[in-house]
Amino acid sequence: MCRRSAFTWEHKCVFYWLVKALLGPLLRIVFRPWADGIENVPREGPAIIASNHLSFSDHFFAPLPLPRKVVFLAKSEYFTGRGLKGLVSKAFFSGVGQIPVDRSGGEASERALRTGLRVLAQGHLLGIYPEGTRTPDGRLYRGKTGVARLALEGRAPVVPCAMIGGFEFQPPGKIRPRLRIRPGVRFGKPLDFSRYYGMEKDRVVLRAVTDEIMYAIMKLSGQEYVDQYAQRSKHGIPLAQRRDGSEQHAPAGAGADGPAGADSTGADSDRADSDRPDSDRPDNGRPGSAVPQKSGTPEAGLERPAGD
């Protein structure tokens, strides 16, 4: 239910559903996207949709199958462009419920977290990409701890979400999608972190919660995990490799009929952690977190659901 508030995006609920009603059927006919686990997304109340980020198309295919509006934290560049293109981009992303976020870190990251918490306080679904940016090569990268702070301070469950085939569907730097690829989305069972409520200032807890979320995403997507922030890796990967969706680091099994296997912000409240060597970081195994391995593809949940 759309309610009025101080947020400028809130009164645009009608535009959100209008865009979805118009674009939804077209997207389904042209691109034939598939979805699995929709029943795992709460029908009411606050919740966080934590997703991997493969391509620009994620903004469309992640919320498409859901009966609820999803408010995503989106990079501010989508709202600050100049000329006709900039105006169209700002109008579109504002209209579909995306909130501009400055990704420069520090106070900007804190403001992003406060905005996300207000969205949750109003009982909405909040979408976030914990990696903080799109993957440069199709692999899953270390999550930033902003998602953990949102979950603990907002006291909301986290629904892990895996975009599948998107990297091959629309590789970095490419505008035209590959129609032979069927993009998909898979929602996992909600993760309950109530056992850590009140511990949102503990960096070890924040890292453990974040790693548990990333592990759940990895199990759903079948991606290889890289224990490094994606933004750092982008500087070391040739553009040609980033544009090639068939490279060896791409997620397993993304093909014409979906998987045989498997830039919003991830506002990070633990910036100092990103500059520390792995050996000096808090023990990712504490407390009770399932920690992603540095590489490899999990065997669970890799088959595409029948009938999609």
XYZ file of C-alpha atoms in Angstrom:
308
model
C 0.000 0.000 0.000
C 1.406 3.395 -0.977
C 1.518 5.933 1.826
C 2.554 9.549 1.714
C 5.726 10.616 3.473
C 8.503 13.181 3.337
C 10.295 11.164 0.659
C 9.904 12.516 -2.854
C 9.871 8.983 -4.266
C 6.922 7.857 -2.161
C 4.247 9.782 -4.039
C 5.424 8.124 -7.259
C 3.965 4.717 -6.412
C 1.391 5.127 -9.165
C 4.142 5.720 -11.718
C 5.998 2.634 -10.473
C 3.009 0.354 -11.058
C 2.221 2.059 -14.357
C 5.747 1.428 -15.635
C 5.621 -2.154 -14.411
C 2.233 -2.735 -16.036
C 3.473 -1.389 -19.356
C 6.995 -2.820 -19.404
C 6.295 -6.111 -17.637
C 4.430 -7.888 -20.461
C 6.924 -6.578 -23.035
C 9.914 -7.800 -21.049
C 8.324 -11.212 -20.570
C 7.516 -11.632 -24.264
C 10.833 -10.400 -25.663
C 13.354 -11.712 -23.104
C 11.447 -14.671 -21.562
C 12.837 -14.186 -18.033
C 12.273 -16.935 -15.451
C 11.915 -16.712 -11.687
C 12.058 -19.145 -8.788
C 11.368 -18.820 -5.052
C 8.967 -15.882 -5.239
C 7.097 -17.392 -2.282
C 10.169 -16.716 -0.114
C 9.640 -12.942 -0.322
C 7.404 -11.699 2.538
C 4.032 -10.408 1.340
C 4.024 -7.626 3.917
C 6.319 -5.904 6.382
C 9.904 -4.722 6.004
C 12.486 -6.975 4.370
C 15.783 -6.604 2.546
C 16.362 -8.096 -0.908
C 20.140 -8.671 -1.064
C 21.244 -9.508 -4.590
C 24.332 -10.121 -6.651
C 24.795 -7.571 -9.422
C 25.560 -8.893 -12.900
C 24.330 -6.198 -15.287
C 22.214 -3.096 -15.739
C 19.269 -5.357 -16.568
C 19.140 -6.490 -12.915
C 17.175 -3.318 -12.155
C 14.356 -4.670 -14.329
C 14.390 -8.431 -13.850
C 14.867 -8.543 -10.063
C 11.593 -6.799 -9.098
C 9.633 -7.909 -12.180
C 8.088 -11.116 -10.721
C 7.311 -9.658 -7.282
C 3.823 -8.426 -6.346
C 5.337 -5.783 -4.042
C 7.203 -2.600 -4.829
C 10.953 -2.816 -4.246
C 12.839 0.371 -3.388
C 16.448 0.037 -4.532
C 19.384 2.142 -3.462
C 20.892 3.245 -6.802
C 24.094 5.069 -7.625
C 23.631 8.827 -7.805
C 25.075 8.979 -11.339
C 21.705 7.758 -12.634
C 20.164 11.002 -11.349
C 22.836 13.573 -12.210
C 23.283 13.150 -15.964
C 23.040 16.146 -18.257
C 21.003 16.795 -21.356
C 17.980 14.870 -22.569
C 19.511 11.504 -21.648
C 20.175 12.702 -18.118
C 16.635 14.007 -17.688
C 15.114 10.764 -18.976
C 17.360 8.696 -16.697
C 16.499 10.789 -13.640
C 12.765 10.709 -14.367
C 12.758 6.958 -14.942
C 14.783 5.894 -11.912
C 12.955 8.327 -9.639
C 9.634 7.116 -10.942
C 10.348 3.428 -10.384
C 11.260 4.012 -6.757
C 15.054 4.101 -6.848
C 16.820 6.305 -4.328
C 20.061 8.092 -5.343
C 23.040 7.228 -3.180
C 26.473 8.833 -3.146
C 29.004 5.980 -3.176
C 32.031 8.078 -2.185
C 32.050 6.580 1.310
C 32.301 8.213 4.733
C 29.374 10.506 5.500
C 27.783 9.655 2.145
C 27.641 5.963 3.079
C 26.137 6.855 6.439
C 23.409 8.895 4.740
C 22.662 5.941 2.462
C 22.225 3.703 5.489
C 19.913 6.203 7.171
C 17.820 6.379 4.007
C 17.595 2.599 3.827
C 16.530 2.390 7.450
C 13.712 4.886 6.843
C 12.480 2.753 3.941
C 12.403 -0.312 6.206
C 10.725 1.633 9.010
C 7.823 2.325 6.656
C 7.373 -1.391 6.027
C 8.767 -1.496 2.481
C 10.980 -3.941 0.612
C 14.490 -2.521 0.324
C 16.743 -3.751 -2.484
C 20.507 -3.587 -2.148
C 23.567 -4.959 -3.924
C 26.025 -5.865 -1.123
C 28.977 -5.980 -3.544
C 28.487 -2.235 -4.063
C 28.911 -2.373 -7.832
C 28.428 -4.647 -10.818
C 30.717 -7.657 -11.084
C 33.590 -7.016 -13.508
C 33.906 -10.641 -14.638
C 30.815 -12.607 -13.614
C 32.163 -13.796 -10.258
C 30.722 -12.976 -6.827
C 32.792 -10.583 -4.726
C 33.030 -9.804 -1.021
C 29.997 -8.008 0.359
C 30.192 -4.688 2.156
C 28.874 -4.632 5.695
C 26.225 -1.964 5.082
C 23.682 -4.720 4.387
C 24.377 -6.198 7.833
C 23.840 -2.854 9.537
C 20.560 -2.407 7.720
C 19.401 -5.863 8.780
C 20.351 -5.410 12.432
C 19.360 -1.782 12.933
C 16.218 -2.134 10.809
C 15.415 -5.503 12.434
C 14.374 -6.893 9.076
C 14.870 -10.343 7.513
C 17.199 -10.625 4.542
C 16.033 -12.446 1.413
C 19.064 -13.605 -0.612
C 18.537 -13.036 -4.321
C 20.555 -14.433 -7.218
C 20.439 -12.889 -10.669
C 21.412 -15.594 -13.147
C 22.595 -15.251 -16.726
C 22.637 -11.455 -16.601
C 26.368 -11.138 -17.206
C 26.089 -13.058 -20.455
C 22.753 -11.422 -21.293
C 24.244 -7.924 -21.144
C 28.039 -7.903 -20.653
C 29.712 -4.766 -19.253
C 29.906 -1.979 -21.815
C 27.231 -3.512 -24.022
C 23.853 -1.834 -24.531
C 22.265 -4.426 -26.781
C 21.302 -7.612 -24.885
C 21.853 -11.127 -26.230
C 18.393 -12.440 -26.958
C 19.501 -16.082 -26.932
C 20.139 -15.774 -23.187
C 17.193 -16.135 -20.788
C 17.895 -14.058 -17.671
C 16.621 -15.463 -14.413
C 16.205 -14.609 -10.745
C 16.102 -16.936 -7.762
C 14.963 -15.890 -4.275
C 16.151 -17.877 -1.272
C 14.537 -18.380 2.113
C 14.664 -15.328 4.411
C 17.646 -15.134 6.756
C 16.843 -14.244 10.373
C 19.541 -12.357 12.265
C 17.495 -11.520 15.362
C 20.139 -13.285 17.471
C 22.451 -10.346 16.727
C 20.033 -7.468 17.361
C 21.722 -4.796 19.451
C 25.169 -5.789 18.173
C 25.221 -3.596 15.062
C 28.324 -1.737 16.290
C 30.371 -4.930 16.555
C 32.535 -5.149 13.438
C 33.082 -8.872 13.833
C 29.328 -9.457 13.939
C 28.756 -7.199 10.913
C 31.359 -9.089 8.890
C 29.957 -12.477 9.957
C 26.381 -11.483 9.036
C 27.527 -10.096 5.684
C 29.471 -13.275 4.900
C 26.455 -15.404 5.741
C 24.361 -13.357 3.303
C 27.001 -13.643 0.574
C 27.261 -17.392 1.150
C 23.500 -17.727 0.650
C 23.716 -15.710 -2.578
C 26.617 -17.877 -3.754
C 24.634 -21.060 -3.130
C 21.725 -19.689 -5.144
C 23.760 -18.338 -8.069
C 26.496 -20.950 -8.376
C 29.066 -18.192 -8.878
C 32.708 -18.512 -7.991
C 33.436 -16.413 -4.907
C 36.322 -13.935 -4.738
C 37.413 -12.768 -1.277
C 38.052 -9.235 -2.499
C 35.957 -6.131 -3.122
C 34.699 -5.851 -6.716
C 35.663 -2.192 -7.062
C 39.309 -3.070 -6.510
C 39.206 -5.920 -9.003
C 37.777 -3.701 -11.744
C 41.052 -1.814 -11.952
C 42.989 -5.001 -12.649
C 40.715 -6.591 -15.271
C 41.139 -5.652 -18.961
C 38.043 -4.048 -20.477
C 37.975 -6.670 -23.240
C 37.665 -9.432 -20.667
C 34.937 -7.557 -18.796
C 32.931 -7.270 -22.005
C 33.180 -10.954 -22.834
C 30.403 -12.842 -21.083
C 31.902 -16.193 -22.098
C 35.146 -15.827 -20.120
C 36.122 -18.630 -17.774
C 35.159 -16.554 -14.735
C 31.552 -16.171 -15.827
C 28.914 -17.953 -13.733
C 28.485 -21.589 -14.611
C 25.800 -22.689 -16.977
C 24.201 -19.509 -18.225
C 22.849 -20.480 -21.603
C 20.059 -19.934 -24.047
C 17.427 -21.509 -21.842
C 18.698 -20.317 -18.487
C 21.325 -21.836 -16.198
C 22.372 -25.433 -16.175
C 24.296 -24.404 -13.099
C 23.539 -21.661 -11.510
C 25.016 0.155 -9.678
C 23.378 0.297 -6.573
C 25.324 0.658 -3.369
C 26.402 -1.783 -0.733
C 27.106 1.102 1.634
C 29.888 -0.137 3.869
C 30.041 0.903 7.497
C 33.393 -0.850 7.944
C 35.589 1.060 5.540
C 38.749 0.449 7.529
C 38.259 -3.274 7.048
C 38.647 -2.931 3.278
C 42.200 -1.620 3.709
C 43.420 -4.359 6.009
C 45.173 -7.493 4.760
C 43.110 -10.678 4.929
C 45.222 -12.053 7.766
C 44.408 -9.013 9.928
C 40.654 -8.981 9.362
C 38.304 -10.219 12.066
C 37.739 -13.985 11.975
C 35.044 -14.410 9.334
C 33.932 -17.607 11.020
C 32.660 -15.723 14.076
C 30.024 -15.861 15.298
C 28.554 -18.899 13.580
C 28.723 -17.449 10.076
C 28.895 -19.649 7.012
C 31.892 -18.159 5.212
C 32.149 -18.243 1.406
C 35.170 -20.052 0.057
C 37.597 -18.105 -2.114
C 36.681 -20.102 -5.191
C 34.500 -22.936 -6.355
C 30.898 -23.509 -7.285
C 28.445 -24.951 -4.742
C 26.527 -27.952 -5.914
C 23.260 -27.138 -4.163
C 20.476 -25.334 -5.985
C 22.063 -25.258 -9.413
C 19.239 -26.741 -11.461
C 16.766 -24.423 -13.114
C 13.248 -25.053 -11.859
C 11.103 -27.212 -14.101
C 8.619 -25.399 -16.271
C 10.530 -22.109 -16.480
